[in-house]
Coordinates of C-alpha atoms and ligand atoms in Angstrom, one line a residue:
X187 CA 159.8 105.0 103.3
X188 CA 162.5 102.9 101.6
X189 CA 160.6 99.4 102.7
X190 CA 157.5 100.4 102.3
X191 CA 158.0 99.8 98.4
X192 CA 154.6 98.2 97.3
X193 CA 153.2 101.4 97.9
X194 CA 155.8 104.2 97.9
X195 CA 157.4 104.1 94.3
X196 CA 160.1 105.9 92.0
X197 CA 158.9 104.4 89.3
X198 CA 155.7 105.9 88.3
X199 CA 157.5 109.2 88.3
X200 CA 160.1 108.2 85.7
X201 CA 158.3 108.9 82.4
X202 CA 157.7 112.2 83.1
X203 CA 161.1 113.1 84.6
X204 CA 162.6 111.3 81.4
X205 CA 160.3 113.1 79.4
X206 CA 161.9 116.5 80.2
X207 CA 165.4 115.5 80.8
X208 CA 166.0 113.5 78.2
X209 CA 163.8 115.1 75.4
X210 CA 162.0 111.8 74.9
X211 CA 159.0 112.1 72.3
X212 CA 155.5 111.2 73.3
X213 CA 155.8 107.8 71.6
X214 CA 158.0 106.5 73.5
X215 CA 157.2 108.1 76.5
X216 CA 153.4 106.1 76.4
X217 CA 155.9 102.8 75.4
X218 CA 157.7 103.6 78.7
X219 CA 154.1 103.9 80.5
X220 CA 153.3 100.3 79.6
X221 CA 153.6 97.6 82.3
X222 CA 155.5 100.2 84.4
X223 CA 155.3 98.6 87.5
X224 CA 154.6 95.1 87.3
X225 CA 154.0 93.3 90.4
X226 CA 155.5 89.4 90.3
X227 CA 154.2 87.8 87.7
X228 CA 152.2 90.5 85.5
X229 CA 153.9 91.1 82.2
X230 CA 157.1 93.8 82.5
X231 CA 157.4 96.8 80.7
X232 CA 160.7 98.7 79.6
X233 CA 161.8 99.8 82.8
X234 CA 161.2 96.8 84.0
X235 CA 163.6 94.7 81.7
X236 CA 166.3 97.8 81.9
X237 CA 165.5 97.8 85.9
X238 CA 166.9 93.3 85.8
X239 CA 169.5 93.7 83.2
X240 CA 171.3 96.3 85.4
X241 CA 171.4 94.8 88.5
X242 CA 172.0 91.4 87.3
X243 CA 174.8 92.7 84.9
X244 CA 176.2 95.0 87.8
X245 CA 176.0 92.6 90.6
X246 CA 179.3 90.1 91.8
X247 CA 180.4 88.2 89.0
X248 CA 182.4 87.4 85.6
X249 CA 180.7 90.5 84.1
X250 CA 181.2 93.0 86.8
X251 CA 184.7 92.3 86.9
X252 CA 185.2 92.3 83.4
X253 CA 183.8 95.6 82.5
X254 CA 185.8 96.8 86.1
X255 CA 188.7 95.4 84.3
X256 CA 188.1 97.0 80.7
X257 CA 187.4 100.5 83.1
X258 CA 190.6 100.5 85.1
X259 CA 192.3 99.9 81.9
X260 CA 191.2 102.2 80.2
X261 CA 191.9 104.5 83.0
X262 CA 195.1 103.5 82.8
X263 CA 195.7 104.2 79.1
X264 CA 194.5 108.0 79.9
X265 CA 196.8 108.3 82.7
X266 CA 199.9 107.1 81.1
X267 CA 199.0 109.6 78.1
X268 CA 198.7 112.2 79.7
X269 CA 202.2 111.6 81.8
X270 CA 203.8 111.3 78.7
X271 CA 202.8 114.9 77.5
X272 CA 203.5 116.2 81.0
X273 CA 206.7 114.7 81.1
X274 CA 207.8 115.5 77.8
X275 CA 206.5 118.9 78.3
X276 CA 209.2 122.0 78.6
X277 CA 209.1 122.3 82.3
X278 CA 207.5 119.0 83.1
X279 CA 205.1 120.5 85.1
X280 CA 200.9 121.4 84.5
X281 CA 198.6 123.9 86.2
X282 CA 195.3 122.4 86.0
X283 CA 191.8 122.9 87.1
X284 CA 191.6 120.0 89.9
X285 CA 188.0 119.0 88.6
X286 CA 188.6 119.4 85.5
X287 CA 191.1 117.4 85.1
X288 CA 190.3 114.4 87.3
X289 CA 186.8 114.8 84.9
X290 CA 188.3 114.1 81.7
X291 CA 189.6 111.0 83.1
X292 CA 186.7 109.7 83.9
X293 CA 184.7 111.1 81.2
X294 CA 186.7 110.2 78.0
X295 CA 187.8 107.0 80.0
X296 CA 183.6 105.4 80.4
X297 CA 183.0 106.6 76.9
X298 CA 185.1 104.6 76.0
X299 CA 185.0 101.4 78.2
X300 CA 181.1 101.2 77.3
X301 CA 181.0 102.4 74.1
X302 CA 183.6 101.5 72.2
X303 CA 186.6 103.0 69.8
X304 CA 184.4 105.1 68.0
X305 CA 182.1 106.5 71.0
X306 CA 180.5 109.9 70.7
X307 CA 183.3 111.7 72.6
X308 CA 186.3 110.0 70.8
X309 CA 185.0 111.2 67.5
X310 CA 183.0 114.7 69.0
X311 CA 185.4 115.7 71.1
X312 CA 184.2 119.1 72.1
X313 CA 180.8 116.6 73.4
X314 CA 182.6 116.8 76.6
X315 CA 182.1 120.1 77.6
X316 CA 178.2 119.5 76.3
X317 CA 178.1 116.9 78.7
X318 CA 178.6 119.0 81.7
X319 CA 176.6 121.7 80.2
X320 CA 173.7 119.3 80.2
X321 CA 175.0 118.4 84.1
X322 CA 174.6 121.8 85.2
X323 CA 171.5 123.1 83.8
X324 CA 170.1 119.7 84.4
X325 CA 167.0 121.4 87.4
X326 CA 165.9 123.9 84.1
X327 CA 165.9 120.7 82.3
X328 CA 163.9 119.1 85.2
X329 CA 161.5 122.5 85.5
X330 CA 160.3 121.5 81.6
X331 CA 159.6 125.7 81.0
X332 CA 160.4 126.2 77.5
X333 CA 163.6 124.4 77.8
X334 CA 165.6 125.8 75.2
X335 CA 165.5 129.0 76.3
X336 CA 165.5 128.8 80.0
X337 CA 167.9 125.9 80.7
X338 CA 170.1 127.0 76.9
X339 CA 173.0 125.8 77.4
X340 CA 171.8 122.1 79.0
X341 CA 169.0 121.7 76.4
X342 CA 172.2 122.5 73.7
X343 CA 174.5 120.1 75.7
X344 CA 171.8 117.6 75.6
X345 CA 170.5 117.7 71.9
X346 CA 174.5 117.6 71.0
X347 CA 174.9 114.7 72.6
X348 CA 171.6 112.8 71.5
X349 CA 172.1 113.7 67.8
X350 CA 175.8 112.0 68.1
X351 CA 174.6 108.9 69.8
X352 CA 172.0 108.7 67.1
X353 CA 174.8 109.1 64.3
X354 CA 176.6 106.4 66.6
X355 CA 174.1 103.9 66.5
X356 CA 172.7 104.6 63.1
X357 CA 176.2 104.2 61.6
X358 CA 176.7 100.7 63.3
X359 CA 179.6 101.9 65.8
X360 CA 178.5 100.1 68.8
X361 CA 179.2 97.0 66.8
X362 CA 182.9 95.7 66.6
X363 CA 184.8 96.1 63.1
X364 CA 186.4 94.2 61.2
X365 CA 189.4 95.9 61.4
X366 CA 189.8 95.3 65.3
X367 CA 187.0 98.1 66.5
X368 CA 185.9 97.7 69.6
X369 CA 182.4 98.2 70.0
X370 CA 179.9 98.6 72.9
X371 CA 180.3 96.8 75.8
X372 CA 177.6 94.2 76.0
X373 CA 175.5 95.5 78.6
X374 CA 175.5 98.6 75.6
X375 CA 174.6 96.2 73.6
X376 CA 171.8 94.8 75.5
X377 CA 170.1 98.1 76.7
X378 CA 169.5 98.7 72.9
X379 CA 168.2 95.6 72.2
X380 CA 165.5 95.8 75.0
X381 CA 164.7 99.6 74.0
X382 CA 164.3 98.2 69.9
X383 CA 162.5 94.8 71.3
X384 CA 159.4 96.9 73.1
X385 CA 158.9 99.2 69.7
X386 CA 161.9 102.5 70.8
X387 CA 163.1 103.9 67.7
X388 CA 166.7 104.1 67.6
X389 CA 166.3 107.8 67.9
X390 CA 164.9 107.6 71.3
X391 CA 167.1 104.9 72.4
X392 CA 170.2 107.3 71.5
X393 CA 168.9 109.9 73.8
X394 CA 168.2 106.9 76.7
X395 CA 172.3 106.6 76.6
X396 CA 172.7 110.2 77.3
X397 CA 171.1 109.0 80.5
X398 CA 173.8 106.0 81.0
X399 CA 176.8 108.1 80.1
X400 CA 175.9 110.7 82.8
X401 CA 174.9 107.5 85.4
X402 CA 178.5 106.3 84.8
X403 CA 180.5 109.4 85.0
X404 CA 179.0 112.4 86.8
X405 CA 179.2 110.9 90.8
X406 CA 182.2 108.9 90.1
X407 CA 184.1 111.8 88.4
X408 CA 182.9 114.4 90.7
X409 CA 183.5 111.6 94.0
X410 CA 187.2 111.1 92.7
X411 CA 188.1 114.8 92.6
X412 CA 187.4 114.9 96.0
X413 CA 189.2 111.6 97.3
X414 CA 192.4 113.3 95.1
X415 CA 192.1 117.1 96.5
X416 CA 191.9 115.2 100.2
X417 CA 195.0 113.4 100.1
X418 CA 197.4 116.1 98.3
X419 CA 196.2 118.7 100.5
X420 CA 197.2 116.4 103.7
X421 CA 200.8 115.3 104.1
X422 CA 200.0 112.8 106.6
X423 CA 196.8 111.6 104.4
X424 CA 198.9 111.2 101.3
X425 CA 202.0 109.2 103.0
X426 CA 199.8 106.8 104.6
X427 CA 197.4 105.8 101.7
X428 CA 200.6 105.9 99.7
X429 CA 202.5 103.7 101.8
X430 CA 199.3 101.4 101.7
X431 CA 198.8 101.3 98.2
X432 CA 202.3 100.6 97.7
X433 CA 200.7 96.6 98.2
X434 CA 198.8 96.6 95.5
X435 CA 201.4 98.3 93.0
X436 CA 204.0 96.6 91.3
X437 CA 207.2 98.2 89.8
X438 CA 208.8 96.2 86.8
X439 CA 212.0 97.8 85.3
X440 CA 213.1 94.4 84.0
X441 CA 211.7 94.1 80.6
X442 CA 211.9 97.8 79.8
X443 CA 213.9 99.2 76.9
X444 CA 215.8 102.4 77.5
X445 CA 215.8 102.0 81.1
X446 CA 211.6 102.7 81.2
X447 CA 209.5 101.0 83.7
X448 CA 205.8 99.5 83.6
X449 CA 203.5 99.7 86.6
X450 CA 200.8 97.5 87.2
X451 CA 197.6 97.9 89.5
X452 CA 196.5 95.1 91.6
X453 CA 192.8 95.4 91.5
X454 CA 192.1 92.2 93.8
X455 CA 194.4 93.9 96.5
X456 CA 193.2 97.0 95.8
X457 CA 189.9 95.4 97.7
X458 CA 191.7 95.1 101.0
X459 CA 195.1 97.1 100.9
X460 CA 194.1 100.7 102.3
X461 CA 191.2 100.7 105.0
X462 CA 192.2 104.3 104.8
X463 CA 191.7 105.1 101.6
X464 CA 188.1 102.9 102.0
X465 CA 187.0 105.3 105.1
X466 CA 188.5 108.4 103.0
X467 CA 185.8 107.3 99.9
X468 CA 182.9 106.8 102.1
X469 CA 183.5 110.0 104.1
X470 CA 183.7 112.1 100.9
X471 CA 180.5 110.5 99.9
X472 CA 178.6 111.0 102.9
X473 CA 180.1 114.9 103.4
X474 CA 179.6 115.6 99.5
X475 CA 177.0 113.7 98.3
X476 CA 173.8 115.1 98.3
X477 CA 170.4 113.8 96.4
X478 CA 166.9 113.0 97.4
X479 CA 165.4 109.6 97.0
X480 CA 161.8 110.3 95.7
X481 CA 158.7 108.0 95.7
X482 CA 155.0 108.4 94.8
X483 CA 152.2 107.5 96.9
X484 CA 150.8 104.8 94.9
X485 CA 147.9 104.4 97.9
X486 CA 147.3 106.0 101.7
X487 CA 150.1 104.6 103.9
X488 CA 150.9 104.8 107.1
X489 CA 154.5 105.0 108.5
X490 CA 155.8 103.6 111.5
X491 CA 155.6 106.2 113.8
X492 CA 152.7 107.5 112.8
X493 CA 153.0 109.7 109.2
X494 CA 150.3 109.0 107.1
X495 CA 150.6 109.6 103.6
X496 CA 147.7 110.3 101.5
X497 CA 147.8 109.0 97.4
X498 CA 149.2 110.7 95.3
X499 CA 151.4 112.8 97.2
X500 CA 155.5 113.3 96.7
X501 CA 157.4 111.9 99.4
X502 CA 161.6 112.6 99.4
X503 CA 164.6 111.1 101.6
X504 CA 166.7 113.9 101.4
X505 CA 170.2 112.1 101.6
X506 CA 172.3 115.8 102.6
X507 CA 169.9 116.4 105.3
X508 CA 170.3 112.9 106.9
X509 CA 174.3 112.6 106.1
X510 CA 174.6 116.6 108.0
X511 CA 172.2 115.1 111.1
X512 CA 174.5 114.9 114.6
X513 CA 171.7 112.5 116.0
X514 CA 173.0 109.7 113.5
X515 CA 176.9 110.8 113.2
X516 CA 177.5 112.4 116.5
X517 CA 178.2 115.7 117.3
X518 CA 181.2 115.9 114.7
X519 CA 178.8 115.2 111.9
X520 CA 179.6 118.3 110.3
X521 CA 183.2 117.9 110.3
X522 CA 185.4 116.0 107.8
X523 CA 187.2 113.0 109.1
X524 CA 188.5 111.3 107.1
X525 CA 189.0 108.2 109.4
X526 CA 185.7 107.8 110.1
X527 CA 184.8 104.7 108.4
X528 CA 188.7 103.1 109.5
X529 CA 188.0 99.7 109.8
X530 CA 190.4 96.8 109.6
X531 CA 189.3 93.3 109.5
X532 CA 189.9 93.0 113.5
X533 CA 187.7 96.2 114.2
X534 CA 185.1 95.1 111.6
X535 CA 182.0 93.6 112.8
X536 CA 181.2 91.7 109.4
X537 CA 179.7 88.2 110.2
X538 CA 180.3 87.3 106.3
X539 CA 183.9 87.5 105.9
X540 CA 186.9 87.9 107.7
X541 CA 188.5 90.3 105.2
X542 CA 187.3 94.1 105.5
X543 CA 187.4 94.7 101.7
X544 CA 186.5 98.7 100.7
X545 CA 183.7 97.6 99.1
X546 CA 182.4 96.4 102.1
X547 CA 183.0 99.8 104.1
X548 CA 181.9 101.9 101.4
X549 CA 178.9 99.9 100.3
X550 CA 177.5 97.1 102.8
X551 CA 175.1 99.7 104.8
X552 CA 173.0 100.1 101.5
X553 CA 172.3 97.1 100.8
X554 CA 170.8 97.2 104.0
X555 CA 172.7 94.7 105.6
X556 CA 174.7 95.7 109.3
X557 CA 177.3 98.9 109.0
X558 CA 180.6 96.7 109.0
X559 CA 182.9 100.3 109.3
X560 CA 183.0 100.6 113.1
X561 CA 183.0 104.6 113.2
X562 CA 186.8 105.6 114.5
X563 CA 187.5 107.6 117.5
X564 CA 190.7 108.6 116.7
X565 CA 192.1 112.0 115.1
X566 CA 191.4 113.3 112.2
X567 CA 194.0 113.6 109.6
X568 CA 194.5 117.2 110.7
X569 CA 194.5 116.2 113.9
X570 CA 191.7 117.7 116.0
X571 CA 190.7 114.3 117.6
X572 CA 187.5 115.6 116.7
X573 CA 184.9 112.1 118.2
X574 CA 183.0 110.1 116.1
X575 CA 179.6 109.3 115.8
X576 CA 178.2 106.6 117.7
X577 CA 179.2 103.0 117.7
X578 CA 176.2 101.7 115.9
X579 CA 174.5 103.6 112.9
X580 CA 171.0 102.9 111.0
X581 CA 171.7 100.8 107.8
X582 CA 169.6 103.2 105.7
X583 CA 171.5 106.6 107.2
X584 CA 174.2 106.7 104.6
X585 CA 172.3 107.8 101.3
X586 CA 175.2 108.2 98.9
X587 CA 174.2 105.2 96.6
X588 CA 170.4 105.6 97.4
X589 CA 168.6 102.9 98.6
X590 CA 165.7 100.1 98.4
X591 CA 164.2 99.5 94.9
X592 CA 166.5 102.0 93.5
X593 CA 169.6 101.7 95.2
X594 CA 172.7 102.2 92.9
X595 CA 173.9 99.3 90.9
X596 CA 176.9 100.6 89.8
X597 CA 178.1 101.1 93.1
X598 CA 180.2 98.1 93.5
X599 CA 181.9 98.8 90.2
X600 CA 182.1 102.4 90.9
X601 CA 184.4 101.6 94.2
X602 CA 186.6 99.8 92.0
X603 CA 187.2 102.2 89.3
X604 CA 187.3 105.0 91.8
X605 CA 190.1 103.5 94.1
X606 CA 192.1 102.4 90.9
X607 CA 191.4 106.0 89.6
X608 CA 193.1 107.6 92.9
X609 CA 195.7 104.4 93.6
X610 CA 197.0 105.4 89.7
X611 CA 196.8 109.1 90.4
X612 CA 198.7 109.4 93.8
X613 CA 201.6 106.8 93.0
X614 CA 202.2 108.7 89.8
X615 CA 202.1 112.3 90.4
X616 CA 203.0 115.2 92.7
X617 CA 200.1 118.0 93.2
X618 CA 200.4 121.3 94.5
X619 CA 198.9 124.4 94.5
X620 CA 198.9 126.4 91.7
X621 CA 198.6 129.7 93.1
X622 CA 199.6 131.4 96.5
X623 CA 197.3 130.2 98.8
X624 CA 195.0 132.5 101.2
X625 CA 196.2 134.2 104.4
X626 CA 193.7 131.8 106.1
X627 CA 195.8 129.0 104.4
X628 CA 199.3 130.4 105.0
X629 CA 198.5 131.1 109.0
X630 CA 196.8 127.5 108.9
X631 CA 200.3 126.0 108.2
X632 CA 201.8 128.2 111.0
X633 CA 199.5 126.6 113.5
X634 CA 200.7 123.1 112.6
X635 CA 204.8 124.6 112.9
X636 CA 204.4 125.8 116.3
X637 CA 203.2 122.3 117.1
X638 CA 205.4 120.3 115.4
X639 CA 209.0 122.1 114.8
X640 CA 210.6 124.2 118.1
X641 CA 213.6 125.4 115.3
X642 CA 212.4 128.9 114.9
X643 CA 214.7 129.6 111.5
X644 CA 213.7 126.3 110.4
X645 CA 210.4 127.1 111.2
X646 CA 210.2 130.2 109.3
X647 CA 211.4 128.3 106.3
X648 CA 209.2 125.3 106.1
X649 CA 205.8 127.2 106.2
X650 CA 206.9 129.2 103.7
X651 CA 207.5 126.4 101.5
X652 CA 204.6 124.7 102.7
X653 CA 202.4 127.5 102.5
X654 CA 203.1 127.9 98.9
X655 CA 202.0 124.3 98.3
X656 CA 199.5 123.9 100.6
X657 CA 195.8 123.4 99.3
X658 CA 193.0 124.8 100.4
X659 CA 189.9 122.3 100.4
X660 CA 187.1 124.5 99.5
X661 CA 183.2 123.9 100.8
X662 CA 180.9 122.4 98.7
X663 CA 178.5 124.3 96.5
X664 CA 175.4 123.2 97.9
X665 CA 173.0 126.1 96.5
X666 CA 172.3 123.9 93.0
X667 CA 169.5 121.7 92.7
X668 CA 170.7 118.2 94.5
X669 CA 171.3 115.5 92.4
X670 CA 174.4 114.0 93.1
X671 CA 178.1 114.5 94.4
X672 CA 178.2 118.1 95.2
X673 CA 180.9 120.3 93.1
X674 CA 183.4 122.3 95.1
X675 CA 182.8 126.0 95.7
X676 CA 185.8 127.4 94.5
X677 CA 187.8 126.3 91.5
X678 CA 191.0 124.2 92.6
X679 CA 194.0 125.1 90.8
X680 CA 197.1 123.1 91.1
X681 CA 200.3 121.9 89.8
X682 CA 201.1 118.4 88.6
X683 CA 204.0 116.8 88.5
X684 CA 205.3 113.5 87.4
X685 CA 206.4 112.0 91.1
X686 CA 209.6 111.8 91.9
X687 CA 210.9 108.0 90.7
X688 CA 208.1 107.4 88.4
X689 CA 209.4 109.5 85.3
X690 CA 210.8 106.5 83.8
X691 CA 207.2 104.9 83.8
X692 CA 205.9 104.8 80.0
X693 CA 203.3 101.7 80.8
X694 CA 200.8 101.4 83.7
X695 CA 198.8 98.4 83.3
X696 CA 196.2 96.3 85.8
X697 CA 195.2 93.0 86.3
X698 CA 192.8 91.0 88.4
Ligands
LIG867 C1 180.3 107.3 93.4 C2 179.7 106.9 92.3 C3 178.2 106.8 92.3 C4 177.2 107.3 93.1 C5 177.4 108.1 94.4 C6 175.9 106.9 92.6 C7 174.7 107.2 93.2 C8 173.5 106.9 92.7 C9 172.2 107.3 93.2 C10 172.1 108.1 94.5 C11 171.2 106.8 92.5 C12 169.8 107.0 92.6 C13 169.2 106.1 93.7 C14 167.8 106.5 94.2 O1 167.1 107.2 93.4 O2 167.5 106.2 95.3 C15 171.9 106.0 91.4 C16 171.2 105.3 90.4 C17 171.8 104.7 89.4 N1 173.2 104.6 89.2 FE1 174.7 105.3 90.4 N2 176.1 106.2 91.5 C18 177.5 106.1 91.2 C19 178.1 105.4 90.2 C20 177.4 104.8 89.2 C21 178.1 104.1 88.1 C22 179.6 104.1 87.8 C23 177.1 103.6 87.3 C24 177.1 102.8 86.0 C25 178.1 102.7 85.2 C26 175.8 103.9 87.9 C27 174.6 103.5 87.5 C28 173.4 103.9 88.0 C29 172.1 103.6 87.4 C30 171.8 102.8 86.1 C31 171.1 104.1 88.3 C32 169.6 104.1 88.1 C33 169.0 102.9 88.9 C34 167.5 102.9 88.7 O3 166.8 103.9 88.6 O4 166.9 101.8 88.7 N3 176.1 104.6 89.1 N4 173.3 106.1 91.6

């Protein structure tokens, strides 16, 4: 389906899907309509120009790592604030909502590393929770029945959000100040400019950066939440990506004043320092992720193997379906191992380079070019020693970042802000759970005492401890239209602490 793109395409489908979603007016949905899908050479339409401009601007290079750069920084800055209120908080100690919290990192953090000092939800901030109103209710959204009654709460979210990009760009905030505002990042900058140049108001391009907002934070928030709940709930997990990660972090108490210390991220070793970490990412993705590719039949078309498609119908790659199938992973498809993916640049079967980098493990399959992650056979972190999959999976089985025409391209830069995300979040706090964890949970740590400790008194006391601090990784909530990173079932509550040696951290930095 995904290479037979001359006649299977997304594209036609888009006006009508941004119609509903994004509230776009008939104007601009018949501007959209125009040139929509230009063969080479034939004049391009919007989504045409929008389509190059995002996978040029997103693909290796000086720009990619500069906005990566501006990201994990601005991650950074939102980190280190909120350790400073934790630590200069009464008991120095939080209860959050896991996803929650790892959210509002992300969210408040892309706000601002695309739009600017004065984005929508620096000045609005109560836009946040619109946003993942609009999230949630985004299938009523999709249905287009009377929106504002049966999806309420989205079509609120959503309007809230268009009306302050509107105010945004109407009051010239995306440009920088003269009194040292940043504005919008230029790829911002240039998405507006193509939406003005083929006759958008600036109305209707507002609401077309709803769209980007949610493209940049929804997966790679949601994706990180899982990545973080993974490691603290395993020991063994947690102390290996640690000790990894410990490569790509640097400790500086030497210029500090009052004896405080500044950390700084290593984002070129973060490529390369934790194969674990890279097989962790790409397992949550292909366990969590869950959204369906869908293409038009532009003309009848015959698959290999026989299928023939007749114009005009609705054909999906449902990306859940395949990532859940045993005959592509094995018969432990439905398990989570984390080591999966473990690939180290002697196991990897890259011809390109001799240097396994986690972009490569988590991304090279999409592109379409030979899985480089040799599946492990070893344990899991838990370890069952459940086996993997087969030595040799199809390129186009992991569907996390889509694929073909309209495969991801944010994905590289999502790798990198997601690894800095979690590298910055496990060297600087403890998590725990919040609440007394289930039987299920308590006799779970049991199990792992009889194997591991033969001191019955000492036994007794340690999975007590660690049955109050165990967390429970809850399934995913699968029964909501799929359209990206499944949320968890269960809220995750926890406690966070500032990690043992890193209170005197006021300053966490990163550099290329
Ligand atoms: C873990 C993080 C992410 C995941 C899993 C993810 C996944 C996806 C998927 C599945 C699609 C649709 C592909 C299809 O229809 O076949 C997509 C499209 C897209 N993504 Fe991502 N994404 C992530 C992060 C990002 C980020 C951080 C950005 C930008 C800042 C981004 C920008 C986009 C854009 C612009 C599209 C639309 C492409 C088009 O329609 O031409 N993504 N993404």
């Amino acid at each position: 389906v995904q290479r037979a793109s001359k006649t299977l395409s997304f594209t036609p489908l888009v006006p009508d899907i941004t119609r509903r979603v994004l509230g776009l007016d008939d104007d601009t949905v018949a501007i959209v309509r125009q040139h929509i899908d230009p063969d080479p050479g034939e004049p391009k339409g919007f989504l045409a120009d929008i389509h190059d401009l995002v996978y040029s601007y997103f693909g290796p290079g000086e720009a990619l790592n500069e906005l990566s750069f501006d990201a994990a920084s601005e991650l950074a800055k939102q980190v280190n604030s909120y350790a400073r209120t934790l630590q200069g908080s009464r008991d120095g100690e939080d209860t959050v909502n896991l996803l929650t919290w790892v959210r509002h990192f992300v969210a408040i953090a892309t706000a601002q590393f695309l739009y600017g000092d004065e984005n929508p939800l620096a000045l609005h901030p109560e836009l946040e929770a619109a946003f993942w109103d609009f999230d949630h209710g985004l299938g009523g959204l999709l249905m287009g029945i009377l929106p504002s009654i049966t999806a309420r709460k989205a079509y609120r979210g959503r309007e809230a959000l268009a009306r302050a990009f509107e105010e945004y760009l109407t009051q010239n905030r995306h440009l920088p100040g003269p009194d040292g505002r940043r504005g919008a990042s230029p790829i911002i900058l240039k998405r507006v400019s193509i939406a003005l140049q083929h006759g958008w108001t600036l109305r209707a391009a507002a609401r077309s950066e709803v769209s980007f907002l949610f493209a940049g934070i929804v997966n790679t928030a949601t994706i990180t939440f899982w990545l973080v709940l993974h490691l603290f709930a395993s020991a063994d997990l947690l102390a290996t990506v640690r000790a990894d990660l410990a490569a790509c972090l640097t400790l500086d108490e030497s210029e500090s004043e009052g004896g405080t210390k500044s950390l700084t991220v290593d984002l070129t070793a973060l490529k390369t320092c934790s194969p674990t970490l890279a097989s962790l990412l790409r397992e949550s993705l292909r366990y969590t992720s869950d959204n369906y590719s869908t293409r038009l039949v532009k003309s009848p078309t015959t698959l290999p193997g026989g299928y023939h498609l007749v114009a005009n119908a609705v054909v999906q790659i449902a990306g859940g379906t395949m990532h859940a199938d045993t005959r592509i992973w094995g018969p432990d498809a439905a398990v989570f191992n984390p080591l999966r993916f473990f690939s180290t640049p002697s196991t990897s079967s890259s011809k390109s380079s001799s240097t396994t980098t986690v972009d490569k493990v988590v991304n090279d399959d999409a592109e379409g070019a030979n899985q480089s992650a040799t599946p492990s056979t070893t344990a899991t972190a838990e370890g069952r020693g459940t086996q993997a999959a087969a030595a040799s999976i199809h390129p186009a089985a992991f569907r996390a970042f889509g694929g073909g025409k309209t495969l991801c391209p944010g994905r590289h830069f999502a790798t990198t802000e997601i690894t800095a995300l979690v590298a910055m979040l496990v060297a600087r706090f403890d998590i725990s759970a919040a609440a007394t964890p289930s039987p299920a949970a308590a006799a779970a740590v049991d199990d792992e005492d009889d194997d591991n400790n033969n001191n019955n008194i000492d036994k007794t006391k340690s999975a007590a401890t660690a049955a109050r601090r165990r967390i429970e990784i809850p399934g995913k909530e699968d029964g909501v239209m799929p359209v990206h990173v499944l949320e968890p079932k269960k809220d995750v509550m926890v406690k966070v602490r500032v990690r043992e040696g890193m209170e005197g951290v006021a300053d966490m930095g990163v550099r290329w």
